[in-house]
Amino acid sequence: MTNLLYRTILMSTPLLLGSVAEVFSERCGVMVCAIEGIFLIGAWGGFVGTYLTHNAFIGIMLAILCGTALSALYAFVTVTLGQQQVVTGTALNILAAGFCAFFQRVIFGVPTSPLVIDTLPILRIPILSNIPFIGTILFSQNIITYLAYLLIPLSYYVLFKTSLGLKIRSAGENPVAVDTAGINVTKLRFLTVLVAGSLGGLAGSFYTIGYVGMFTTNIIGGRGWIAFAICFLGNWTPYGVLFGTLAFGLADALSIYIQAVSTSSYFPREIVIALPYALTIILTVMRSNLRVPAVLGIPYKKDN
Amino acid sequence: MAERNTSFNIILYNSVAVIIGLLISTGLLAFMKINPFDIVARTLSKIFADKYNIGEIFVKATPLIFTSLAFAFTYKANLFNIGAQGQFYAGSIAAVSLSLLLGGRVPRVLLILIVFITSALAGALVGGCIGIAKAKRNANEFLVSMMSTYIVNAVMDYLLRTALQETKAEYMQTDAIVPQSYLSIIIPGTRVHSGFIIAVLAAIAVWIILDKTILGFRIRAVGMNKHAAELGGINTKLIFVISFLIAGGLAGMAGVTEINGVQHMLLRNFNSSIGSFGIGIAILANANPIGCIFASILFGFLNVIGTTMGRLPGTAIPASLVELIEGIVMTCVIIATALRVYMGGKAEKQRMKEGGEA
């Protein structure tokens, strides 16, 4: 039980980072549909950086850099050029998959044994980690998890209590008004997507550096899309997505746990694998009172 | 006149984009310390030296025509069906089950007919659910369609492990279907099968539906302006469901061409990227059904280039190069679309200016 909850927190970390990234960009009017590719390239960057330098910090930095670079391309096409976001996202997801697989081969050739890196060490918070039960679950995690949880109040503060947050939210509700107020909507959206990309890259690196210690091209397996979905289900608020990620983290942890335990071949363990995806559909269909940002997905073109 | 001008422009801009994309991606081969020009020349000469390899282009293009139509069809209604992969899997499961069950017991023509109808229905079932979710609950259709792929994949894995698993029970794959259930080869010495012709016919049918029928008019009206269409008395919700049903059916039929035409069995992670390539192809073709045929052949060609390169002796080019090439080409095409619209707008302005002065 403790182990399961510990894993829930562990598995919800990247989803949390990814969905907060989406909250920012979607509040601003841009859906980052390349999130799956950003996760993947982050996972790859994190792996390569850590493997080559034996330094997880450099790995994380490279992951953030890769995620930001891909989101810059995404922002250029969707924000600057105003192209279809879903379509661009699909293209960049394929591009990222090909890019990672290709350069993995360029850098490492065909390895005879699997390439492995050390996963991030567990940081025990003094005193707090000694609390029974809660200490093991909440305060014996790795650094990225702590960062992800600090991000929730921080992003709430930025989005709802600062003038920057007001600008971001207004750009997703009424970009004309924001433009009239003398703020460059394109620039604002571009920068927000870059921030989202860096968070997405960090999220991706969690899978390689923080969890598996290896890189495979199917390591993300749709979790970027799940982060995308959680943003919708969490009603575009940081605290909303926190609940969402915990639910999906639990589903993810359960699925890994049951796969490890089940031995009977007729037991449909695929049900458990499909659980997070089914949950997404069910919740998307059930929730109809969503407060969608008014111009979500619509490119802003200045009339001149 | 204006319309012909636009399609000419689309073809011009997209061709340039494809060429630039190809140049960039072959340039990346330099990272592997391989001379790109040399390797491309060797690959092309290898492909065109052999009828079989040329045929492979059309073999690879066949399912892509279906999946690109599956995206293009809903795209006309301004909906995003990015779950063609799952609909294709549903069709594949139906195709392989029926072929295993009926293969050799019913006449070939009848069997193929049954398999086509059932696979289309299986795909349409998955697609229809997405359409209903969109119509009834206003669920985000691309999210639901994306997730449906993972679910169908899990169902397929389960069946491959249990009910449909091969008699040897060694791998997660089905038994091979009997030759009496194969689609016939239309060009001897290659693997090109009658599925290609069916795919082309399907594209023409989709073009007729979209361009020449009332249903197509309604679909396009909903795509252009949902609210206006509703005011005009069109049942938009019904259009959502119908679009997804047809799109799902199209993707499902790709299952038949792949199972009965090429692979003759179902295996795990079967053709795992034709769904996403379909989206790229539809965009390249500007969602024009006839354009989808040619764009699919182009992607089929890229696919054959990628696999041939990977097999060239003395090089270690990964097969993933295909994905990289296709990703880069798609991105270039999207950027070209933006440029085309921008230049078009500029030319329009110029014309208006001149007209005003005259």
XYZ file of C-alpha atoms in Angstrom:
662
model
C 0.000 0.000 0.000
C 2.727 2.459 0.970
C 4.646 1.355 -2.075
C 1.635 1.870 -4.315
C 1.031 5.393 -3.047
C 4.731 6.158 -3.296
C 4.588 5.104 -6.931
C 1.443 7.155 -7.465
C 3.321 10.292 -6.476
C 6.294 9.165 -8.560
C 4.278 8.489 -11.704
C 2.194 11.617 -11.367
C 5.266 13.886 -11.403
C 5.782 14.113 -15.178
C 2.029 14.306 -15.779
C 1.867 17.212 -13.357
C 4.690 19.070 -15.087
C 3.175 18.400 -18.489
C -0.336 19.426 -17.562
C 0.817 22.611 -15.845
C 2.703 23.376 -19.069
C -0.574 22.942 -20.934
C -2.467 25.078 -18.404
C -0.157 28.005 -19.113
C -0.163 27.682 -22.881
C -3.886 26.953 -23.195
C -4.848 29.805 -20.881
C -2.926 31.875 -23.371
C -4.899 30.413 -26.289
C -2.437 27.860 -27.658
C -2.854 24.110 -27.302
C 0.572 22.500 -27.286
C -0.350 19.442 -29.340
C 3.322 18.592 -29.744
C 3.410 17.676 -26.041
C 3.960 13.994 -26.796
C 6.990 14.854 -28.922
C 8.252 17.346 -26.342
C 8.055 14.645 -23.655
C 9.926 12.238 -25.904
C 12.673 14.636 -26.886
C 13.026 15.624 -23.230
C 13.362 11.970 -22.246
C 15.980 11.489 -24.946
C 17.881 14.695 -24.113
C 17.919 13.770 -20.442
C 19.245 10.329 -21.218
C 21.956 11.494 -23.615
C 23.116 14.308 -21.330
C 23.315 12.052 -18.309
C 24.924 9.148 -20.145
C 27.642 11.221 -21.767
C 28.555 13.391 -18.776
C 27.526 11.136 -15.864
C 25.904 14.206 -14.441
C 22.138 14.190 -13.993
C 22.043 17.977 -13.711
C 23.472 18.389 -17.207
C 21.025 15.751 -18.399
C 18.089 17.707 -17.005
C 19.405 20.918 -18.531
C 19.760 19.255 -21.934
C 16.240 17.848 -21.608
C 14.852 21.319 -20.894
C 16.845 22.707 -23.811
C 15.532 20.034 -26.190
C 11.948 20.554 -25.030
C 12.276 24.308 -25.436
C 13.806 23.942 -28.906
C 10.960 21.746 -30.132
C 8.371 24.070 -28.611
C 10.102 26.996 -30.337
C 9.537 25.287 -33.668
C 5.950 24.576 -32.650
C 5.411 28.180 -31.581
C 6.951 29.472 -34.801
C 4.566 27.434 -36.949
C 1.403 27.821 -34.875
C 1.791 31.247 -33.266
C 3.929 33.214 -35.707
C 2.627 31.582 -38.879
C -0.823 30.844 -37.420
C -1.124 27.262 -38.685
C -3.426 24.455 -37.463
C -2.274 23.374 -34.010
C -3.459 19.758 -34.074
C -1.864 19.148 -37.455
C 1.418 20.840 -36.563
C 1.499 18.893 -33.324
C 1.109 15.602 -35.173
C 3.899 16.512 -37.575
C 6.250 17.472 -34.768
C 5.401 14.331 -32.787
C 6.465 12.219 -35.763
C 9.498 14.428 -36.265
C 10.519 14.033 -32.626
C 10.123 10.244 -32.767
C 12.265 10.022 -35.890
C 14.798 12.510 -34.551
C 15.329 10.667 -31.267
C 15.585 7.235 -32.880
C 17.949 8.504 -35.567
C 20.320 10.422 -33.312
C 20.236 7.680 -30.707
C 21.751 5.517 -33.442
C 24.144 8.251 -34.582
C 25.495 8.759 -31.067
C 25.481 5.239 -29.710
C 25.541 3.031 -32.803
C 24.051 -0.398 -32.204
C 24.957 -1.188 -28.593
C 25.570 -4.808 -27.670
C 24.096 -4.372 -24.207
C 21.365 -1.954 -23.115
C 22.634 1.507 -22.242
C 21.805 2.305 -18.648
C 22.140 5.416 -16.531
C 21.785 5.838 -12.784
C 18.395 7.175 -11.837
C 18.130 10.256 -9.652
C 18.878 9.582 -6.003
C 16.061 9.784 -3.498
C 16.305 12.937 -1.447
C 15.008 12.391 2.029
C 13.755 15.625 3.536
C 15.120 15.756 7.098
C 12.590 15.213 9.886
C 9.580 15.123 7.509
C 10.709 11.888 5.907
C 10.731 10.255 9.333
C 6.965 10.623 9.719
C 5.606 7.125 9.308
C 3.627 6.390 6.126
C 3.417 10.004 4.862
C 7.175 10.439 5.130
C 7.826 7.523 2.790
C 5.161 8.562 0.330
C 5.684 12.306 0.158
C 9.132 13.160 1.436
C 11.364 10.425 0.056
C 11.096 11.328 -3.599
C 13.580 12.680 -6.092
C 14.316 16.296 -6.862
C 12.061 16.578 -9.930
C 9.053 15.459 -7.906
C 9.669 18.136 -5.276
C 10.064 20.718 -8.027
C 6.805 19.610 -9.627
C 4.915 20.052 -6.362
C 6.434 23.450 -5.704
C 5.301 24.394 -9.185
C 1.607 24.083 -8.306
C 1.330 26.995 -5.853
C 3.880 28.939 -7.870
C 1.952 28.640 -11.109
C -1.300 29.427 -9.309
C 0.315 32.575 -7.964
C 1.722 33.592 -11.358
C -1.500 32.903 -13.257
C -3.971 34.473 -10.874
C -2.084 36.997 -8.733
C 0.347 38.729 -11.063
C -0.120 41.092 -13.987
C 1.773 38.641 -16.200
C -0.812 35.998 -15.358
C -3.591 38.429 -16.197
C -1.979 39.110 -19.580
C -1.640 35.396 -20.278
C -5.258 34.670 -19.360
C -6.537 37.652 -21.320
C -4.646 36.546 -24.412
C -6.682 33.348 -24.285
C -10.000 35.121 -23.705
C -9.837 38.316 -25.682
C -6.620 38.789 -27.652
C -7.968 41.879 -29.413
C -8.313 43.663 -26.095
C -4.809 42.605 -25.072
C -3.480 43.885 -28.356
C -5.329 47.168 -27.942
C -3.709 47.554 -24.543
C -0.377 47.622 -26.351
C 0.767 44.112 -25.528
C 2.225 42.008 -28.330
C -0.029 38.934 -28.351
C 2.212 36.940 -30.680
C 5.263 37.520 -28.511
C 3.373 36.747 -25.315
C 2.035 33.489 -26.729
C 5.388 32.528 -28.192
C 7.135 32.970 -24.853
C 4.410 31.104 -22.975
C 4.749 28.157 -25.347
C 8.516 28.216 -24.756
C 7.955 27.999 -20.997
C 5.502 25.149 -21.580
C 8.122 23.416 -23.739
C 10.777 23.669 -21.053
C 8.401 22.182 -18.474
C 7.475 19.455 -20.959
C 11.144 18.667 -21.578
C 11.719 18.407 -17.823
C 8.689 16.129 -17.564
C 10.068 13.899 -20.301
C 13.462 13.653 -18.644
C 11.753 12.241 -15.577
C 10.988 9.030 -17.462
C 14.631 8.378 -18.329
C 16.580 10.040 -15.519
C 14.078 9.731 -12.720
C 12.462 6.414 -13.350
C 13.583 3.891 -15.967
C 17.254 4.736 -16.444
C 17.085 3.727 -20.101
C 15.791 5.225 -23.319
C 13.465 3.509 -25.760
C 11.479 5.257 -28.476
C 8.160 4.128 -26.979
C 9.039 5.266 -23.461
C 6.359 7.995 -23.403
C 3.570 5.839 -24.876
C 0.860 8.499 -25.013
C 1.533 9.995 -21.573
C 2.077 13.382 -23.197
C -1.477 13.166 -24.488
C -2.674 12.182 -21.042
C -1.047 15.304 -19.589
C -2.837 17.197 -22.334
C -6.125 15.603 -21.300
C -5.575 16.293 -17.599
C -5.330 19.991 -18.394
C -8.845 19.843 -19.846
C -10.188 17.741 -17.014
C -8.601 20.002 -14.414
C -10.534 22.901 -15.875
C -7.344 24.792 -16.748
C -6.364 25.480 -13.139
C -3.169 24.359 -11.367
C -5.069 22.836 -8.435
C -7.500 21.120 -10.774
C -4.718 19.389 -12.615
C -3.161 18.317 -9.307
C -6.185 16.098 -8.615
C -6.157 14.860 -12.183
C -2.522 13.869 -12.099
C -2.925 12.021 -8.817
C -5.785 9.983 -10.296
C -3.760 9.142 -13.382
C -0.611 8.520 -11.355
C -2.581 5.981 -9.324
C -3.860 4.327 -12.499
C -0.325 4.208 -13.875
C 1.115 2.788 -10.652
C -1.702 0.237 -10.401
C -1.145 -0.852 -13.954
C 2.580 -1.432 -13.382
C 1.850 -3.203 -10.099
C -0.760 -5.544 -11.562
C 1.407 -6.327 -14.567
C 4.167 -7.372 -12.193
C 1.884 -9.462 -9.985
C -0.455 -11.163 -12.441
C 0.728 -14.496 -13.701
C -2.404 -15.992 -15.198
C -2.274 -15.594 -18.953
C -6.024 -15.254 -19.353
C -6.249 -12.383 -16.913
C -6.769 -9.369 -19.155
C -3.884 -7.276 -17.872
C -4.468 -5.169 -20.966
C -7.492 -3.717 -19.168
C -5.108 -2.243 -16.665
C -2.815 -0.944 -19.399
C -5.787 0.685 -21.080
C -7.058 2.118 -17.791
C -5.468 5.605 -18.007
C -6.653 5.999 -21.596
C -10.165 4.762 -20.819
C -10.266 7.077 -17.810
C -9.410 9.995 -20.100
C -12.254 9.196 -22.453
C -14.783 8.603 -19.684
C -13.879 11.803 -17.882
C -13.819 13.825 -21.110
C -17.268 12.557 -21.997
C -18.660 13.019 -18.494
C -17.479 16.562 -17.958
C -19.512 18.930 -20.014
C -19.316 22.036 -17.840
C -15.762 22.878 -18.854
C -14.694 26.474 -18.898
C -12.705 26.446 -22.114
C -10.555 29.534 -22.793
C -12.556 31.505 -25.371
C -10.084 31.505 -28.245
C -8.326 28.213 -27.488
C -6.691 26.905 -30.634
C -7.534 29.954 -32.735
C -4.479 31.746 -34.096
C -4.402 35.482 -33.549
C -3.963 37.527 -36.693
C -3.541 41.225 -36.387
C -5.690 43.057 -38.897
C -3.776 45.684 -40.788
C -9.994 30.351 -63.010
C -9.237 31.405 -59.465
C -9.774 27.868 -58.249
C -7.424 26.381 -60.805
C -4.892 28.945 -59.819
C -5.105 27.881 -56.162
C -4.710 24.176 -56.839
C -1.728 24.970 -59.058
C -0.284 27.047 -56.230
C -0.909 24.289 -53.697
C 0.910 21.775 -55.863
C 3.766 24.194 -56.550
C 4.323 25.219 -52.927
C 3.929 21.693 -51.595
C 6.319 20.221 -54.161
C 8.975 22.762 -53.254
C 8.338 22.007 -49.573
C 8.705 18.262 -50.148
C 11.967 18.777 -52.023
C 13.357 21.043 -49.309
C 12.278 18.524 -46.682
C 14.020 15.716 -48.547
C 17.193 17.783 -48.902
C 17.260 18.554 -45.186
C 16.698 14.951 -44.191
C 19.247 13.468 -46.584
C 21.648 16.130 -45.353
C 21.238 14.637 -41.876
C 22.872 11.459 -43.154
C 26.132 13.386 -43.032
C 25.903 12.948 -39.247
C 26.448 9.252 -39.805
C 29.591 10.067 -41.775
C 27.889 8.897 -44.928
C 27.967 10.785 -48.197
C 24.264 11.637 -48.713
C 24.457 11.959 -52.506
C 26.215 8.659 -52.905
C 23.739 6.855 -50.689
C 20.687 8.409 -52.345
C 21.998 7.491 -55.783
C 22.634 3.914 -54.661
C 19.196 3.670 -53.060
C 17.341 5.030 -56.066
C 19.211 2.838 -58.529
C 18.441 -0.143 -56.347
C 14.735 0.698 -56.190
C 14.319 1.319 -59.899
C 16.398 -1.682 -60.944
C 13.737 -4.027 -59.665
C 10.065 -4.283 -60.539
C 9.388 -5.717 -57.090
C 10.757 -2.613 -55.348
C 8.736 -0.277 -57.558
C 5.669 -2.344 -56.720
C 6.414 -1.915 -53.011
C 5.750 1.811 -53.400
C 2.118 1.035 -54.265
C 1.892 -1.668 -51.615
C 2.936 0.845 -48.955
C 0.700 3.551 -50.418
C -2.477 1.430 -50.260
C -3.276 1.629 -46.510
C -2.051 5.226 -46.423
C -4.720 6.206 -48.949
C -7.348 4.871 -46.557
C -5.936 6.447 -43.397
C -5.382 9.793 -45.110
C -8.971 9.731 -46.368
C -10.053 8.936 -42.823
C -8.449 12.154 -41.641
C -9.405 14.240 -44.685
C -13.072 13.303 -44.450
C -13.594 14.587 -40.923
C -11.262 17.504 -41.595
C -13.809 18.793 -44.119
C -16.270 19.054 -41.254
C -13.564 20.834 -39.235
C -13.160 17.788 -36.990
C -9.890 16.079 -36.182
C -9.847 12.322 -36.415
C -6.375 11.457 -35.226
C -7.420 7.953 -34.220
C -7.240 6.310 -37.642
C -4.673 3.905 -36.207
C -7.213 2.457 -33.791
C -9.907 2.266 -36.443
C -7.412 0.478 -38.672
C -6.659 -2.003 -35.887
C -10.361 -2.634 -35.376
C -10.651 -3.358 -39.095
C -7.591 -5.614 -38.965
C -8.997 -7.648 -36.094
C -12.260 -8.114 -37.993
C -10.430 -9.009 -41.209
C -8.149 -11.595 -39.663
C -10.870 -13.206 -37.543
C -13.236 -13.623 -40.471
C -10.513 -14.801 -42.827
C -9.406 -17.425 -40.322
C -12.992 -18.484 -39.734
C -14.283 -18.544 -43.302
C -11.085 -18.881 -45.357
C -11.395 -21.848 -47.765
C -15.020 -22.458 -46.738
C -16.709 -19.786 -48.816
C -15.834 -18.612 -52.334
C -13.033 -16.074 -52.443
C -15.036 -13.195 -53.921
C -17.783 -13.601 -51.353
C -15.262 -13.871 -48.539
C -13.423 -10.697 -49.581
C -16.748 -8.886 -49.843
C -17.789 -10.020 -46.362
C -14.400 -9.110 -44.934
C -14.487 -5.639 -46.471
C -17.962 -4.911 -45.136
C -17.214 -6.217 -41.645
C -13.887 -4.417 -41.361
C -15.458 -1.176 -42.494
C -18.183 -1.704 -39.885
C -15.602 -2.443 -37.188
C -13.728 0.751 -38.021
C -16.979 2.668 -38.230
C -17.966 1.368 -34.794
C -14.849 2.887 -33.232
C -15.234 6.062 -35.293
C -18.945 6.285 -34.541
C -18.331 6.196 -30.783
C -16.016 9.195 -31.156
C -18.635 10.975 -33.239
C -21.335 10.314 -30.654
C -19.092 11.528 -27.837
C -18.562 14.726 -29.820
C -22.205 15.176 -30.748
C -23.839 14.254 -27.443
C -21.346 15.550 -24.904
C -19.291 17.976 -26.970
C -16.215 15.987 -25.956
C -12.941 17.018 -27.499
C -12.888 14.741 -30.533
C -9.168 14.597 -31.136
C -8.462 13.745 -27.527
C -11.045 10.970 -27.569
C -9.863 9.648 -30.940
C -6.229 9.663 -29.786
C -7.103 7.732 -26.626
C -9.319 5.279 -28.508
C -6.244 4.104 -30.413
C -4.523 3.013 -27.206
C -7.643 1.188 -26.071
C -8.122 -0.687 -29.358
C -4.419 -1.521 -29.225
C -4.860 -3.028 -25.757
C -7.856 -5.046 -26.965
C -5.800 -6.280 -29.895
C -2.919 -7.284 -27.623
C -5.315 -9.195 -25.423
C -6.843 -11.064 -28.360
C -3.409 -11.839 -29.779
C -2.445 -13.336 -26.457
C -5.626 -15.364 -26.051
C -8.416 -16.088 -28.527
C -6.586 -15.244 -31.725
C -3.114 -16.475 -30.814
C -1.339 -18.803 -33.253
C -1.689 -22.535 -32.697
C 1.967 -22.817 -31.689
C 1.266 -20.242 -28.949
C 4.796 -18.915 -29.213
C 4.497 -15.329 -30.401
C 1.774 -12.742 -30.054
C 0.444 -13.212 -33.550
C -2.317 -15.086 -35.334
C -2.050 -18.077 -37.638
C -1.542 -17.246 -41.286
C -4.776 -16.997 -43.252
C -5.283 -19.451 -46.096
C -4.334 -18.395 -49.673
C -8.008 -18.605 -50.680
C -8.605 -15.462 -48.657
C -5.761 -13.402 -50.169
C -6.476 -10.335 -52.251
C -5.296 -11.173 -55.752
C -1.971 -9.860 -57.018
C -2.571 -7.517 -59.928
C 1.000 -7.114 -61.191
C 2.886 -10.411 -61.376
C 6.311 -10.392 -59.749
C 5.331 -7.779 -57.183
C 3.175 -7.646 -54.069
C 0.772 -5.083 -55.584
C -2.711 -6.407 -54.855
C -6.248 -5.468 -55.811
C -6.520 -3.481 -52.570
C -4.719 -0.652 -54.316
C -7.492 -0.370 -56.889
C -10.087 -0.476 -54.132
C -8.235 2.307 -52.318
C -8.231 4.468 -55.441
C -11.936 3.764 -55.954
C -12.573 4.677 -52.313
C -10.775 7.989 -52.826
C -12.892 8.715 -55.888
C -16.033 7.768 -53.959
C -15.070 10.107 -51.129
C -14.470 12.881 -53.657
C -17.920 12.311 -55.126
C -19.560 12.240 -51.691
C -17.843 15.416 -50.560
C -18.110 17.390 -53.778
C -21.230 16.166 -55.547
C -23.795 15.152 -52.947
C -26.032 16.965 -50.493
C -24.377 15.136 -47.617
C -20.981 16.412 -48.770
C -22.344 19.922 -49.037
C -23.680 19.702 -45.494
C -20.385 18.350 -44.199
C -18.460 21.176 -45.816
C -20.985 23.715 -44.584
C -20.525 22.483 -41.013
C -16.775 22.649 -41.517
C -16.832 26.217 -42.742
C -19.191 27.656 -40.176
C -20.920 25.438 -37.679
C -23.297 28.107 -36.423
C -24.312 29.261 -39.877
C -24.912 25.650 -40.902
C -27.104 25.127 -37.870
C -29.118 28.248 -38.659
C -29.471 26.944 -42.198
C -31.262 23.901 -40.829
C -28.412 21.390 -40.909
C -28.305 18.942 -38.019
C -24.641 19.479 -37.100
C -24.633 16.729 -34.492
C -25.800 14.209 -37.033
C -23.082 15.415 -39.409
C -20.454 14.869 -36.673
C -21.593 11.279 -36.206
C -21.860 10.540 -39.939
C -18.420 12.029 -40.662
C -16.805 9.914 -37.997
C -18.696 6.795 -39.074
C -17.479 7.141 -42.653
C -13.952 8.075 -41.605
C -13.792 5.061 -39.287
C -15.095 2.811 -42.045
C -12.401 4.031 -44.422
C -9.627 3.416 -41.905
C -11.115 0.005 -41.103
C -10.853 -1.025 -44.746
C -7.092 -0.487 -44.576
C -7.153 -3.505 -42.263
C -8.343 -5.720 -45.109
C -5.723 -4.520 -47.568
C -2.975 -5.122 -45.027
C -4.205 -8.447 -43.649
C -5.583 -10.058 -46.807
C -3.280 -8.249 -49.208
C 0.149 -8.103 -47.589
C 0.795 -9.599 -44.172
C -1.657 -12.538 -44.244
C -1.684 -12.527 -40.448
C -2.107 -10.085 -37.594
C 0.812 -9.369 -35.333
C 1.650 -7.065 -32.480
C 2.300 -3.367 -33.249
C 1.133 -4.054 -36.770
C 1.886 -1.081 -39.119
C 2.057 1.128 -36.074
C 2.488 4.476 -37.788
C 0.108 4.512 -40.745
C -2.432 6.466 -38.710
C -0.166 9.407 -38.048
C 1.278 9.339 -41.567
C -2.280 9.525 -42.863
C -2.622 12.919 -41.188
C 0.542 14.179 -42.857
C -0.624 12.915 -46.231
C -4.038 14.525 -45.875
C -2.368 17.844 -45.058
C 0.017 17.501 -47.983
C -3.000 16.874 -50.207
C -4.863 19.805 -48.646
C -7.546 17.239 -47.657
C -8.416 16.699 -51.320
C -9.384 13.001 -51.758
C -7.788 12.694 -55.192
C -4.694 14.482 -53.913
C -4.564 11.889 -51.112
C -3.887 9.172 -53.719
C -0.812 10.930 -55.078
C 0.434 12.091 -51.693
C 0.094 8.508 -50.414
C 2.156 7.238 -53.324
C 4.789 9.841 -52.454
C 4.841 8.692 -48.824
C 4.936 5.091 -49.994
C 7.975 6.023 -52.044
C 9.635 7.683 -49.020
C 8.901 4.545 -47.050
C 10.565 2.331 -49.651
C 13.549 4.708 -49.796
C 13.904 4.434 -46.032
C 13.744 0.647 -45.879
C 16.011 0.216 -48.921
C 18.587 2.550 -47.390
C 18.460 0.586 -44.172
C 19.251 -2.605 -46.062
C 22.161 -1.257 -48.117
C 25.279 -3.233 -47.297
C 28.041 -1.464 -45.417
C 25.818 1.187 -43.833
C 23.958 1.179 -40.561
C 21.132 3.561 -41.378
C 18.264 2.945 -38.957
C 14.788 2.313 -40.344
C 13.629 5.181 -38.130
C 15.049 7.463 -40.804
C 11.676 7.120 -42.547
C 9.916 8.764 -39.626
C 12.492 11.524 -39.504
C 12.126 12.200 -43.235
C 8.348 12.165 -43.048
C 8.299 14.412 -39.983
C 10.575 16.944 -41.646
C 8.617 16.832 -44.909
C 5.328 17.358 -43.043
C 6.729 20.323 -41.145
C 8.010 21.869 -44.375
C 4.612 21.413 -46.006
C 2.837 23.123 -43.109
C 5.255 26.053 -43.280
C 4.743 26.190 -47.058
C 0.975 26.329 -46.519
C 1.444 29.368 -44.298
C 3.679 30.986 -46.920
C 1.196 30.241 -49.685
C -1.688 31.816 -47.790
C 0.483 34.800 -46.909
C 1.663 35.324 -50.487
C -1.895 34.777 -51.741
C -3.169 37.470 -49.402
C -0.413 39.809 -50.537
C -1.189 39.222 -54.222
C -4.860 39.798 -53.508
C -4.087 43.109 -51.841
C -1.849 44.089 -54.726
C -4.644 43.326 -57.182
C -7.147 45.334 -55.204
C -4.739 48.252 -55.053
C -4.165 48.161 -58.790
C -7.867 47.775 -59.420
C -8.525 50.785 -57.219
C -6.067 52.964 -59.076
C -7.209 51.994 -62.542
